[in-house]
Amino acid sequence: MSKEIVLSGIRSTGNLHLGNYYGALRKFVKIQDDYDCRFFIADLHALTTNPDPNDLHANVKKILAEYLAAGIDPEKATIFIQSDVPEIAEMYLLLNMHVGIGELMRTTSFKDKARKALGLSAPSESDDDEAFEKQIIGSETNKRVNAGLLTYPTLMAVDILIQRATKVPVGKDQLQHLELTRRFARRFNSFYNVDYFQEPYDFDFGGAPVKVPGLDGSGKMGKSEGNCIYLIDEPKALRKKVMRAVTDEGPQAPNSPMSEPVANLFSLLELTSTPEVVQQFRDAYADCSIRYGDLKKQLAEDILAVTNPIRERINDILADEDYLRRVVKQGAEKARESAAKTLADVRQIMGIRKF
Ligand code: TYM
């Protein structure tokens, strides 16, 4: 029996951080034996934020080396680069015919990225969608919100649907995009009265979706937030970052509620340490004997135990250009084969016929 298809990708916008690792990469490695896995580098998605052309390829290479160093085995999983599969770009155009600009404008990630592109501050309670839309439409050309940013979810849906994937391991921040993918798949099926696309779901092995917090006290760890611990961080730099993480003045009474920055440190500890260590610090917090310095030291060492072996492999892999080339060539061939088949079906279903 053929294995169920799993697909996921990471944008090539810099080195991978702990959020990428726990939200995505670690899961990729765990499931590669049991599923037909396809993991890719989303370089077309990276273009939505207009990176410097001189950086793009190096960033793709970095992620590729990090995938391999973290343990994705190209003999088990298909590893490919999004732009090596031109069928994706064509199907993106076709699927866009069934996607509403209103639903795209309402996605959280679009609102966040559009705000950043326009140099606006984070949304406040009083922000209304109408005013925001006016700002987008009226924006000057030097601060525009590009259409690629708007149609980002279409491209992501195509990545998934073109490979006929049903399971998509991602972090919590991508769940809305997956919801849209399901909606687009249903809409396509119902518009053409076919039962072609299956609806894909998040793949978290029964656990809760992961949101790795940053070190700055609030929100998630993210490349553009400047609050990341990278897999490639040298031990000294990593320890320094952790020691500088935001905390508070400490619990003032037994069993006090935790502030967000401290709760975030505990979340990181839960991901990287043993349950016994976490409990020990929770007890210390509850009876007010906790010393945040000790917590941070422990956290830094436990993170290093995860990242050290990966970091050591990354540089060796990066130096082996021939190997990297072989991996992506083989991956592109496999990914294109299935993408071409889906695209041919989609063209047929939509009524595009050859003379
Ligand atoms: P990207 O590149 O922003 O992130 C890659 C993966 O890392 C996860 N992630 C996190 N998980 C938990 N906590 C965090 N702080 C954190 N930060 C990042 C993300 O959830 C994601 O799983 N649109 C996608 C890339 C993509 C894709 C796809 C994914 C394009 N096409 C098709 C799956 C299927 C993105 O921008 O991820």
mmCIF file of C-alpha atoms and ligand atoms in Angstrom:
data_model
loop_
_atom_site.group_PDB
_atom_site.id
_atom_site.type_symbol
_atom_site.label_atom_id
_atom_site.label_comp_id
_atom_site.label_asym_id
_atom_site.label_seq_id
_atom_site.Cartn_x
_atom_site.Cartn_y
_atom_site.Cartn_z
ATOM 1 C CA MET A 1 0.000 0.000 0.000
ATOM 2 C CA SER A 2 1.331 3.451 -0.820
ATOM 3 C CA LYS A 3 2.282 5.617 2.113
ATOM 4 C CA GLU A 4 0.342 8.732 3.043
ATOM 5 C CA ILE A 5 1.914 11.901 1.642
ATOM 6 C CA VAL A 6 3.363 14.443 4.065
ATOM 7 C CA LEU A 7 4.534 17.832 2.846
ATOM 8 C CA SER A 8 6.025 20.830 4.551
ATOM 9 C CA GLY A 9 8.387 23.687 3.829
ATOM 10 C CA ILE A 10 10.340 26.515 5.383
ATOM 11 C CA ARG A 11 10.956 29.932 3.850
ATOM 12 C CA SER A 12 14.569 30.695 2.956
ATOM 13 C CA THR A 13 14.862 33.953 4.833
ATOM 14 C CA GLY A 14 17.868 33.242 7.071
ATOM 15 C CA ASN A 15 19.108 30.570 9.427
ATOM 16 C CA LEU A 16 16.697 28.283 11.207
ATOM 17 C CA HIS A 17 15.792 29.022 14.803
ATOM 18 C CA LEU A 18 14.338 26.993 17.642
ATOM 19 C CA GLY A 19 10.796 27.874 16.527
ATOM 20 C CA ASN A 20 11.438 26.300 13.126
ATOM 21 C CA TYR A 21 13.082 23.348 14.808
ATOM 22 C CA TYR A 22 10.326 22.498 17.288
ATOM 23 C CA GLY A 23 7.452 23.688 15.096
ATOM 24 C CA ALA A 24 8.627 21.863 11.993
ATOM 25 C CA LEU A 25 12.069 20.368 11.480
ATOM 26 C CA ARG A 26 12.113 18.002 14.435
ATOM 27 C CA LYS A 27 8.789 16.575 13.308
ATOM 28 C CA PHE A 28 10.103 16.141 9.760
ATOM 29 C CA VAL A 29 12.919 13.940 11.029
ATOM 30 C CA LYS A 30 10.603 11.852 13.212
ATOM 31 C CA ILE A 31 8.152 10.947 10.481
ATOM 32 C CA GLN A 32 10.428 10.370 7.501
ATOM 33 C CA ASP A 33 10.516 6.577 7.991
ATOM 34 C CA ASP A 34 6.785 6.082 8.068
ATOM 35 C CA TYR A 35 5.381 8.433 5.444
ATOM 36 C CA ASP A 36 6.039 9.522 1.879
ATOM 37 C CA CYS A 37 7.659 12.783 2.990
ATOM 38 C CA ARG A 38 8.375 15.784 0.817
ATOM 39 C CA PHE A 39 10.203 18.652 2.451
ATOM 40 C CA PHE A 40 11.028 21.750 0.514
ATOM 41 C CA ILE A 41 12.633 25.155 0.762
ATOM 42 C CA ALA A 42 10.098 27.882 0.053
ATOM 43 C CA ASP A 43 12.269 30.326 -1.876
ATOM 44 C CA LEU A 44 9.315 31.729 -3.864
ATOM 45 C CA HIS A 45 7.594 32.538 -0.596
ATOM 46 C CA ALA A 46 10.790 34.245 0.539
ATOM 47 C CA LEU A 47 10.462 36.590 -2.457
ATOM 48 C CA THR A 48 7.296 38.101 -0.985
ATOM 49 C CA THR A 49 9.459 40.242 1.286
ATOM 50 C CA ASN A 50 11.767 41.326 -1.566
ATOM 51 C CA PRO A 51 15.123 39.972 -0.345
ATOM 52 C CA ASP A 52 18.420 41.103 -1.845
ATOM 53 C CA PRO A 53 19.064 38.809 -4.857
ATOM 54 C CA ASN A 54 22.623 38.316 -3.607
ATOM 55 C CA ASP A 55 21.303 36.683 -0.430
ATOM 56 C CA LEU A 56 18.596 34.429 -1.794
ATOM 57 C CA HIS A 57 20.697 31.523 -3.027
ATOM 58 C CA ALA A 58 22.947 31.517 0.042
ATOM 59 C CA ASN A 59 19.829 31.385 2.205
ATOM 60 C CA VAL A 60 18.472 28.422 0.259
ATOM 61 C CA LYS A 61 21.796 26.633 0.728
ATOM 62 C CA LYS A 62 21.777 27.356 4.438
ATOM 63 C CA ILE A 63 18.342 25.823 4.952
ATOM 64 C CA LEU A 64 19.255 22.840 2.824
ATOM 65 C CA ALA A 65 22.353 22.207 4.949
ATOM 66 C CA GLU A 66 20.281 22.675 8.106
ATOM 67 C CA TYR A 67 17.645 20.185 6.922
ATOM 68 C CA LEU A 68 20.358 17.611 6.305
ATOM 69 C CA ALA A 69 22.281 18.393 9.500
ATOM 70 C CA ALA A 70 19.121 18.019 11.575
ATOM 71 C CA GLY A 71 18.726 14.504 10.191
ATOM 72 C CA ILE A 72 16.460 14.599 7.149
ATOM 73 C CA ASP A 73 17.711 11.753 5.002
ATOM 74 C CA PRO A 74 17.424 12.370 1.236
ATOM 75 C CA GLU A 75 17.199 8.624 0.683
ATOM 76 C CA LYS A 76 14.032 8.524 2.780
ATOM 77 C CA ALA A 77 12.418 11.901 2.126
ATOM 78 C CA THR A 78 12.234 14.019 -1.009
ATOM 79 C CA ILE A 79 14.028 17.314 -0.422
ATOM 80 C CA PHE A 80 13.492 19.990 -3.047
ATOM 81 C CA ILE A 81 13.558 23.692 -3.742
ATOM 82 C CA GLN A 82 10.225 25.301 -4.577
ATOM 83 C CA SER A 83 11.539 27.261 -7.582
ATOM 84 C CA ASP A 84 12.899 24.037 -9.105
ATOM 85 C CA VAL A 85 9.288 22.967 -9.676
ATOM 86 C CA PRO A 86 7.819 25.411 -12.221
ATOM 87 C CA GLU A 87 4.520 23.518 -12.164
ATOM 88 C CA ILE A 88 3.893 25.206 -8.797
ATOM 89 C CA ALA A 89 3.964 28.667 -10.370
ATOM 90 C CA GLU A 90 1.487 27.674 -13.061
ATOM 91 C CA MET A 91 -0.929 26.076 -10.665
ATOM 92 C CA TYR A 92 -0.654 29.145 -8.416
ATOM 93 C CA LEU A 93 -2.040 31.195 -11.299
ATOM 94 C CA LEU A 94 -4.852 28.706 -11.891
ATOM 95 C CA LEU A 95 -5.876 28.377 -8.250
ATOM 96 C CA ASN A 96 -5.885 32.156 -7.799
ATOM 97 C CA MET A 97 -8.969 32.200 -10.035
ATOM 98 C CA HIS A 98 -10.854 30.631 -7.139
ATOM 99 C CA VAL A 99 -9.491 32.718 -4.304
ATOM 100 C CA GLY A 100 -11.162 35.869 -3.014
ATOM 101 C CA ILE A 101 -9.107 38.969 -2.281
ATOM 102 C CA GLY A 102 -11.312 39.627 0.760
ATOM 103 C CA GLU A 103 -10.459 36.331 2.412
ATOM 104 C CA LEU A 104 -6.785 36.873 1.672
ATOM 105 C CA MET A 105 -6.853 40.360 3.165
ATOM 106 C CA ARG A 106 -8.364 38.996 6.349
ATOM 107 C CA THR A 107 -5.559 36.506 7.090
ATOM 108 C CA THR A 108 -3.524 37.331 10.151
ATOM 109 C CA SER A 109 -0.151 36.854 8.475
ATOM 110 C CA PHE A 110 -1.128 39.221 5.638
ATOM 111 C CA LYS A 111 -2.222 41.890 8.095
ATOM 112 C CA ASP A 112 1.049 41.551 10.031
ATOM 113 C CA LYS A 113 3.256 41.615 6.958
ATOM 114 C CA ALA A 114 1.301 44.404 5.274
ATOM 115 C CA ARG A 115 1.625 46.505 8.415
ATOM 116 C CA LYS A 116 5.363 45.916 8.429
ATOM 117 C CA ALA A 117 5.637 46.792 4.729
ATOM 118 C CA LEU A 118 3.819 50.071 5.345
ATOM 119 C CA GLY A 119 5.822 50.813 8.483
ATOM 120 C CA LEU A 120 2.706 50.761 10.694
ATOM 121 C CA SER A 121 2.719 49.725 14.328
ATOM 122 C CA ALA A 122 1.145 46.525 15.625
ATOM 123 C CA PRO A 123 -2.675 46.500 15.506
ATOM 124 C CA SER A 124 -4.513 48.037 18.430
ATOM 125 C CA GLU A 125 -8.044 47.388 19.678
ATOM 126 C CA SER A 126 -9.313 50.472 17.920
ATOM 127 C CA ASP A 127 -7.941 49.463 14.482
ATOM 128 C CA ASP A 128 -10.702 48.699 12.068
ATOM 129 C CA ASP A 129 -10.324 46.679 8.896
ATOM 130 C CA GLU A 130 -11.791 49.373 6.718
ATOM 131 C CA ALA A 131 -9.206 51.972 7.724
ATOM 132 C CA PHE A 132 -6.453 49.417 7.234
ATOM 133 C CA GLU A 133 -7.719 48.530 3.752
ATOM 134 C CA LYS A 134 -7.766 52.199 2.831
ATOM 135 C CA GLN A 135 -4.158 52.500 3.961
ATOM 136 C CA ILE A 136 -3.187 49.571 1.740
ATOM 137 C CA ILE A 137 -5.013 50.863 -1.306
ATOM 138 C CA GLY A 138 -3.743 54.381 -0.841
ATOM 139 C CA SER A 139 -0.158 53.409 -0.038
ATOM 140 C CA GLU A 140 2.647 55.162 -1.865
ATOM 141 C CA THR A 141 4.581 53.110 -4.393
ATOM 142 C CA ASN A 142 7.740 53.249 -2.310
ATOM 143 C CA LYS A 143 5.907 51.539 0.552
ATOM 144 C CA ARG A 144 3.619 49.197 -1.288
ATOM 145 C CA VAL A 145 2.083 45.950 -0.146
ATOM 146 C CA ASN A 146 2.904 43.633 -3.019
ATOM 147 C CA ALA A 147 0.364 41.238 -4.504
ATOM 148 C CA GLY A 148 2.634 38.285 -3.742
ATOM 149 C CA LEU A 149 2.175 38.984 -0.058
ATOM 150 C CA LEU A 150 -1.589 38.967 -0.520
ATOM 151 C CA THR A 151 -1.616 35.716 -2.478
ATOM 152 C CA TYR A 152 0.891 34.005 -0.189
ATOM 153 C CA PRO A 153 -1.799 31.551 1.053
ATOM 154 C CA THR A 154 -2.652 30.545 -2.535
ATOM 155 C CA LEU A 155 0.979 29.641 -3.166
ATOM 156 C CA MET A 156 1.120 27.681 0.071
ATOM 157 C CA ALA A 157 -2.099 25.846 -0.795
ATOM 158 C CA VAL A 158 -0.611 24.953 -4.176
ATOM 159 C CA ASP A 159 2.569 23.593 -2.546
ATOM 160 C CA ILE A 160 0.394 21.198 -0.591
ATOM 161 C CA LEU A 161 -2.281 20.341 -3.138
ATOM 162 C CA ILE A 162 0.056 19.858 -6.087
ATOM 163 C CA GLN A 163 1.800 17.074 -4.168
ATOM 164 C CA ARG A 164 -1.581 15.648 -3.097
ATOM 165 C CA ALA A 165 -0.398 15.809 0.520
ATOM 166 C CA THR A 166 -2.845 15.102 3.327
ATOM 167 C CA LYS A 167 -0.612 15.715 6.328
ATOM 168 C CA VAL A 168 1.269 18.960 6.882
ATOM 169 C CA PRO A 169 3.542 19.293 9.930
ATOM 170 C CA VAL A 170 3.717 22.988 10.828
ATOM 171 C CA GLY A 171 3.830 25.287 13.858
ATOM 172 C CA LYS A 172 0.749 26.993 15.256
ATOM 173 C CA ASP A 173 1.246 30.184 13.204
ATOM 174 C CA GLN A 174 0.591 28.301 9.946
ATOM 175 C CA LEU A 175 -2.743 26.760 10.940
ATOM 176 C CA GLN A 176 -4.793 29.550 9.382
ATOM 177 C CA HIS A 177 -3.052 28.947 6.057
ATOM 178 C CA LEU A 178 -3.908 25.272 6.311
ATOM 179 C CA GLU A 179 -7.525 26.150 6.987
ATOM 180 C CA LEU A 180 -7.522 28.246 3.813
ATOM 181 C CA THR A 181 -5.939 25.378 1.878
ATOM 182 C CA ARG A 182 -8.816 23.130 2.915
ATOM 183 C CA ARG A 183 -11.302 25.792 1.921
ATOM 184 C CA PHE A 184 -9.689 26.242 -1.525
ATOM 185 C CA ALA A 185 -9.609 22.464 -2.062
ATOM 186 C CA ARG A 186 -13.318 22.165 -1.197
ATOM 187 C CA ARG A 187 -14.170 25.129 -3.404
ATOM 188 C CA PHE A 188 -12.273 23.686 -6.378
ATOM 189 C CA ASN A 189 -13.952 20.315 -5.963
ATOM 190 C CA SER A 190 -17.392 21.819 -5.671
ATOM 191 C CA PHE A 191 -16.986 24.378 -8.485
ATOM 192 C CA TYR A 192 -15.953 21.697 -10.979
ATOM 193 C CA ASN A 193 -18.115 19.040 -9.390
ATOM 194 C CA VAL A 194 -15.179 16.694 -8.892
ATOM 195 C CA ASP A 195 -13.782 14.821 -5.940
ATOM 196 C CA TYR A 196 -10.199 15.623 -6.806
ATOM 197 C CA PHE A 197 -8.401 17.240 -3.873
ATOM 198 C CA GLN A 198 -8.339 15.700 -0.419
ATOM 199 C CA GLU A 199 -8.300 18.147 2.477
ATOM 200 C CA PRO A 200 -4.910 18.357 4.218
ATOM 201 C CA TYR A 201 -4.506 18.593 7.986
ATOM 202 C CA ASP A 202 -1.842 19.608 10.440
ATOM 203 C CA PHE A 203 0.308 16.736 11.632
ATOM 204 C CA ASP A 204 1.282 16.934 15.266
ATOM 205 C CA PHE A 205 1.250 13.306 16.418
ATOM 206 C CA GLY A 206 -1.688 14.040 18.695
ATOM 207 C CA GLY A 207 0.160 16.748 20.655
ATOM 208 C CA ALA A 208 -0.864 20.399 20.824
ATOM 209 C CA PRO A 209 0.411 22.684 18.031
ATOM 210 C CA VAL A 210 3.701 24.256 19.018
ATOM 211 C CA LYS A 211 4.363 27.964 19.446
ATOM 212 C CA VAL A 212 7.933 28.586 20.528
ATOM 213 C CA PRO A 213 8.215 31.950 22.309
ATOM 214 C CA GLY A 214 11.041 34.436 21.825
ATOM 215 C CA LEU A 215 13.496 35.631 24.454
ATOM 216 C CA ASP A 216 12.135 39.163 24.549
ATOM 217 C CA GLY A 217 9.220 38.505 26.839
ATOM 218 C CA SER A 218 6.297 38.388 24.460
ATOM 219 C CA GLY A 219 5.124 36.782 21.247
ATOM 220 C CA LYS A 220 6.648 33.997 19.201
ATOM 221 C CA MET A 221 10.215 33.422 18.177
ATOM 222 C CA GLY A 222 10.543 34.799 14.659
ATOM 223 C CA LYS A 223 13.291 35.861 12.274
ATOM 224 C CA SER A 224 11.845 39.319 11.862
ATOM 225 C CA GLU A 225 11.335 39.797 15.604
ATOM 226 C CA GLY A 226 15.064 39.637 16.408
ATOM 227 C CA ASN A 227 14.379 37.358 19.388
ATOM 228 C CA CYS A 228 15.756 34.092 18.069
ATOM 229 C CA ILE A 229 18.060 31.341 19.140
ATOM 230 C CA TYR A 230 19.506 29.886 15.949
ATOM 231 C CA LEU A 231 20.590 26.290 15.444
ATOM 232 C CA ILE A 232 23.880 27.713 14.165
ATOM 233 C CA ASP A 233 24.541 29.922 17.237
ATOM 234 C CA GLU A 234 27.954 29.315 18.816
ATOM 235 C CA PRO A 235 27.749 28.185 22.473
ATOM 236 C CA LYS A 236 29.134 31.429 23.835
ATOM 237 C CA ALA A 237 26.687 33.609 21.897
ATOM 238 C CA LEU A 238 23.801 31.302 22.698
ATOM 239 C CA ARG A 239 24.503 31.372 26.450
ATOM 240 C CA LYS A 240 24.706 35.159 26.320
ATOM 241 C CA LYS A 241 21.334 35.435 24.558
ATOM 242 C CA VAL A 242 19.635 33.168 27.085
ATOM 243 C CA MET A 243 21.171 34.961 30.067
ATOM 244 C CA ARG A 244 19.821 38.231 28.678
ATOM 245 C CA ALA A 245 16.260 36.929 28.243
ATOM 246 C CA VAL A 246 13.596 39.169 29.765
ATOM 247 C CA THR A 247 12.220 38.103 33.189
ATOM 248 C CA ASP A 248 10.526 39.945 36.073
ATOM 249 C CA GLU A 249 11.321 40.768 39.702
ATOM 250 C CA GLY A 250 10.450 37.208 40.807
ATOM 251 C CA PRO A 251 7.402 35.735 42.565
ATOM 252 C CA GLN A 252 6.400 37.895 45.525
ATOM 253 C CA ALA A 253 4.101 35.360 47.203
ATOM 254 C CA PRO A 254 3.794 31.548 47.074
ATOM 255 C CA ASN A 255 1.911 30.198 44.038
ATOM 256 C CA SER A 256 1.753 33.560 42.257
ATOM 257 C CA PRO A 257 0.637 33.577 38.631
ATOM 258 C CA MET A 258 3.530 33.759 36.146
ATOM 259 C CA SER A 259 4.223 36.811 34.026
ATOM 260 C CA GLU A 260 4.445 36.212 30.260
ATOM 261 C CA PRO A 261 8.258 36.489 30.023
ATOM 262 C CA VAL A 262 8.754 33.921 32.769
ATOM 263 C CA ALA A 263 6.066 31.614 31.390
ATOM 264 C CA ASN A 264 7.928 31.819 28.059
ATOM 265 C CA LEU A 265 11.156 30.652 29.660
ATOM 266 C CA PHE A 266 9.262 27.725 31.152
ATOM 267 C CA SER A 267 7.833 26.915 27.716
ATOM 268 C CA LEU A 268 11.362 26.763 26.311
ATOM 269 C CA LEU A 269 12.475 24.633 29.253
ATOM 270 C CA GLU A 270 9.606 22.237 28.636
ATOM 271 C CA LEU A 271 10.729 21.766 25.051
ATOM 272 C CA THR A 272 14.386 21.183 25.836
ATOM 273 C CA SER A 273 14.707 19.764 29.379
ATOM 274 C CA THR A 274 13.539 16.653 31.168
ATOM 275 C CA PRO A 275 10.190 16.681 33.026
ATOM 276 C CA GLU A 276 12.105 16.363 36.329
ATOM 277 C CA VAL A 277 14.121 19.523 35.679
ATOM 278 C CA VAL A 278 10.990 21.436 34.674
ATOM 279 C CA GLN A 279 9.192 20.294 37.831
ATOM 280 C CA GLN A 280 12.129 21.283 40.015
ATOM 281 C CA PHE A 281 11.990 24.856 38.670
ATOM 282 C CA ARG A 282 8.201 24.965 38.846
ATOM 283 C CA ASP A 283 8.388 23.982 42.532
ATOM 284 C CA ALA A 284 11.036 26.636 43.127
ATOM 285 C CA TYR A 285 8.807 29.227 41.455
ATOM 286 C CA ALA A 286 5.821 28.147 43.546
ATOM 287 C CA ASP A 287 7.707 28.477 46.868
ATOM 288 C CA CYS A 288 9.521 31.674 45.753
ATOM 289 C CA SER A 289 13.003 30.137 46.008
ATOM 290 C CA ILE A 290 13.611 30.349 42.260
ATOM 291 C CA ARG A 291 16.703 32.105 40.921
ATOM 292 C CA TYR A 292 16.157 33.059 37.309
ATOM 293 C CA GLY A 293 19.914 32.957 36.701
ATOM 294 C CA ASP A 294 19.933 29.225 37.539
ATOM 295 C CA LEU A 295 16.921 28.631 35.330
ATOM 296 C CA LYS A 296 18.609 30.399 32.414
ATOM 297 C CA LYS A 297 21.895 28.516 32.887
ATOM 298 C CA GLN A 298 20.062 25.217 32.842
ATOM 299 C CA LEU A 299 18.026 26.291 29.825
ATOM 300 C CA ALA A 300 21.115 27.355 27.856
ATOM 301 C CA GLU A 301 22.862 24.019 28.490
ATOM 302 C CA ASP A 302 19.771 22.022 27.555
ATOM 303 C CA ILE A 303 19.322 23.996 24.339
ATOM 304 C CA LEU A 304 22.993 23.484 23.491
ATOM 305 C CA ALA A 305 22.591 19.738 23.944
ATOM 306 C CA VAL A 306 20.047 19.915 21.107
ATOM 307 C CA THR A 307 21.784 22.418 18.823
ATOM 308 C CA ASN A 308 25.479 21.470 19.230
ATOM 309 C CA PRO A 309 25.412 18.255 17.200
ATOM 310 C CA ILE A 310 23.371 19.962 14.467
ATOM 311 C CA ARG A 311 25.659 23.008 14.309
ATOM 312 C CA GLU A 312 28.734 20.834 14.041
ATOM 313 C CA ARG A 313 27.326 19.052 10.991
ATOM 314 C CA ILE A 314 26.053 22.184 9.207
ATOM 315 C CA ASN A 315 29.450 23.547 8.207
ATOM 316 C CA ASP A 316 30.717 20.205 6.849
ATOM 317 C CA ILE A 317 27.580 19.785 4.783
ATOM 318 C CA LEU A 318 27.748 23.354 3.438
ATOM 319 C CA ALA A 319 31.272 22.718 2.199
ATOM 320 C CA ASP A 320 30.163 19.732 0.102
ATOM 321 C CA GLU A 321 28.652 21.461 -2.930
ATOM 322 C CA ASP A 322 28.506 18.268 -5.008
ATOM 323 C CA TYR A 323 26.445 16.526 -2.379
ATOM 324 C CA LEU A 324 24.026 19.453 -2.062
ATOM 325 C CA ARG A 325 23.622 19.593 -5.835
ATOM 326 C CA ARG A 326 22.885 15.849 -6.008
ATOM 327 C CA VAL A 327 20.302 16.088 -3.239
ATOM 328 C CA VAL A 328 18.309 18.901 -4.841
ATOM 329 C CA LYS A 329 18.535 17.443 -8.338
ATOM 330 C CA GLN A 330 17.147 14.126 -7.187
ATOM 331 C CA GLY A 331 14.497 15.916 -5.095
ATOM 332 C CA ALA A 332 13.411 18.175 -7.948
ATOM 333 C CA GLU A 333 12.970 15.213 -10.286
ATOM 334 C CA LYS A 334 10.698 13.427 -7.829
ATOM 335 C CA ALA A 335 8.737 16.534 -6.869
ATOM 336 C CA ARG A 336 8.231 17.539 -10.505
ATOM 337 C CA GLU A 337 6.941 14.143 -11.469
ATOM 338 C CA SER A 338 4.021 14.308 -9.065
ATOM 339 C CA ALA A 339 3.465 18.049 -9.580
ATOM 340 C CA ALA A 340 3.251 17.615 -13.367
ATOM 341 C CA LYS A 341 0.622 14.926 -12.963
ATOM 342 C CA THR A 342 -1.548 17.107 -10.702
ATOM 343 C CA LEU A 343 -1.131 20.131 -12.952
ATOM 344 C CA ALA A 344 -2.190 18.126 -16.012
ATOM 345 C CA ASP A 345 -5.302 16.971 -14.131
ATOM 346 C CA VAL A 346 -6.095 20.501 -12.943
ATOM 347 C CA ARG A 347 -5.742 21.953 -16.451
ATOM 348 C CA GLN A 348 -8.020 19.224 -17.745
ATOM 349 C CA ILE A 349 -10.605 19.785 -15.000
ATOM 350 C CA MET A 350 -10.562 23.550 -15.633
ATOM 351 C CA GLY A 351 -11.139 23.031 -19.345
ATOM 352 C CA ILE A 352 -7.733 23.924 -20.758
ATOM 353 C CA ARG A 353 -7.361 21.645 -23.759
ATOM 354 C CA LYS A 354 -4.676 21.227 -26.375
ATOM 355 C CA PHE A 355 -5.535 21.724 -30.064
HETATM 356 P P1 TYM B 1 8.156 29.749 8.067
HETATM 357 O O1 TYM B 1 9.339 29.717 7.167
HETATM 358 O O2 TYM B 1 7.755 31.034 8.665
HETATM 359 O O3 TYM B 1 8.363 28.724 9.238
HETATM 360 C C1 TYM B 1 8.706 27.380 8.974
HETATM 361 C C2 TYM B 1 8.065 26.462 9.993
HETATM 362 O O4 TYM B 1 8.492 26.831 11.305
HETATM 363 C C3 TYM B 1 7.347 27.039 12.128
HETATM 364 N N1 TYM B 1 7.627 28.108 13.099
HETATM 365 C C4 TYM B 1 7.330 28.016 14.390
HETATM 366 N N2 TYM B 1 6.759 27.026 15.099
HETATM 367 C C5 TYM B 1 6.613 27.240 16.422
HETATM 368 N N3 TYM B 1 7.016 28.361 17.058
HETATM 369 C C6 TYM B 1 7.599 29.382 16.380
HETATM 370 N N4 TYM B 1 8.025 30.451 17.011
HETATM 371 C C7 TYM B 1 7.776 29.237 14.973
HETATM 372 N N5 TYM B 1 8.300 30.018 13.994
HETATM 373 C C8 TYM B 1 8.197 29.308 12.841
HETATM 374 C C9 TYM B 1 6.227 27.437 11.171
HETATM 375 O O5 TYM B 1 4.969 27.184 11.723
HETATM 376 C C10 TYM B 1 6.536 26.558 9.980
HETATM 377 O O6 TYM B 1 5.991 25.271 10.165
HETATM 378 N N6 TYM B 1 4.329 29.522 4.950
HETATM 379 C C11 TYM B 1 5.352 28.713 5.588
HETATM 380 C C12 TYM B 1 6.225 27.971 4.606
HETATM 381 C C13 TYM B 1 5.451 27.154 3.641
HETATM 382 C C14 TYM B 1 4.783 25.927 3.906
HETATM 383 C C15 TYM B 1 4.202 25.553 2.668
HETATM 384 C C16 TYM B 1 4.636 25.141 5.034
HETATM 385 C C17 TYM B 1 5.255 27.480 2.345
HETATM 386 N N7 TYM B 1 4.502 26.507 1.753
HETATM 387 C C18 TYM B 1 3.459 24.365 2.555
HETATM 388 C C19 TYM B 1 3.902 23.968 4.919
HETATM 389 C C20 TYM B 1 3.327 23.596 3.686
HETATM 390 C C21 TYM B 1 6.223 29.662 6.394
HETATM 391 O O7 TYM B 1 6.335 30.805 6.124
HETATM 392 O O8 TYM B 1 6.916 29.069 7.355
#
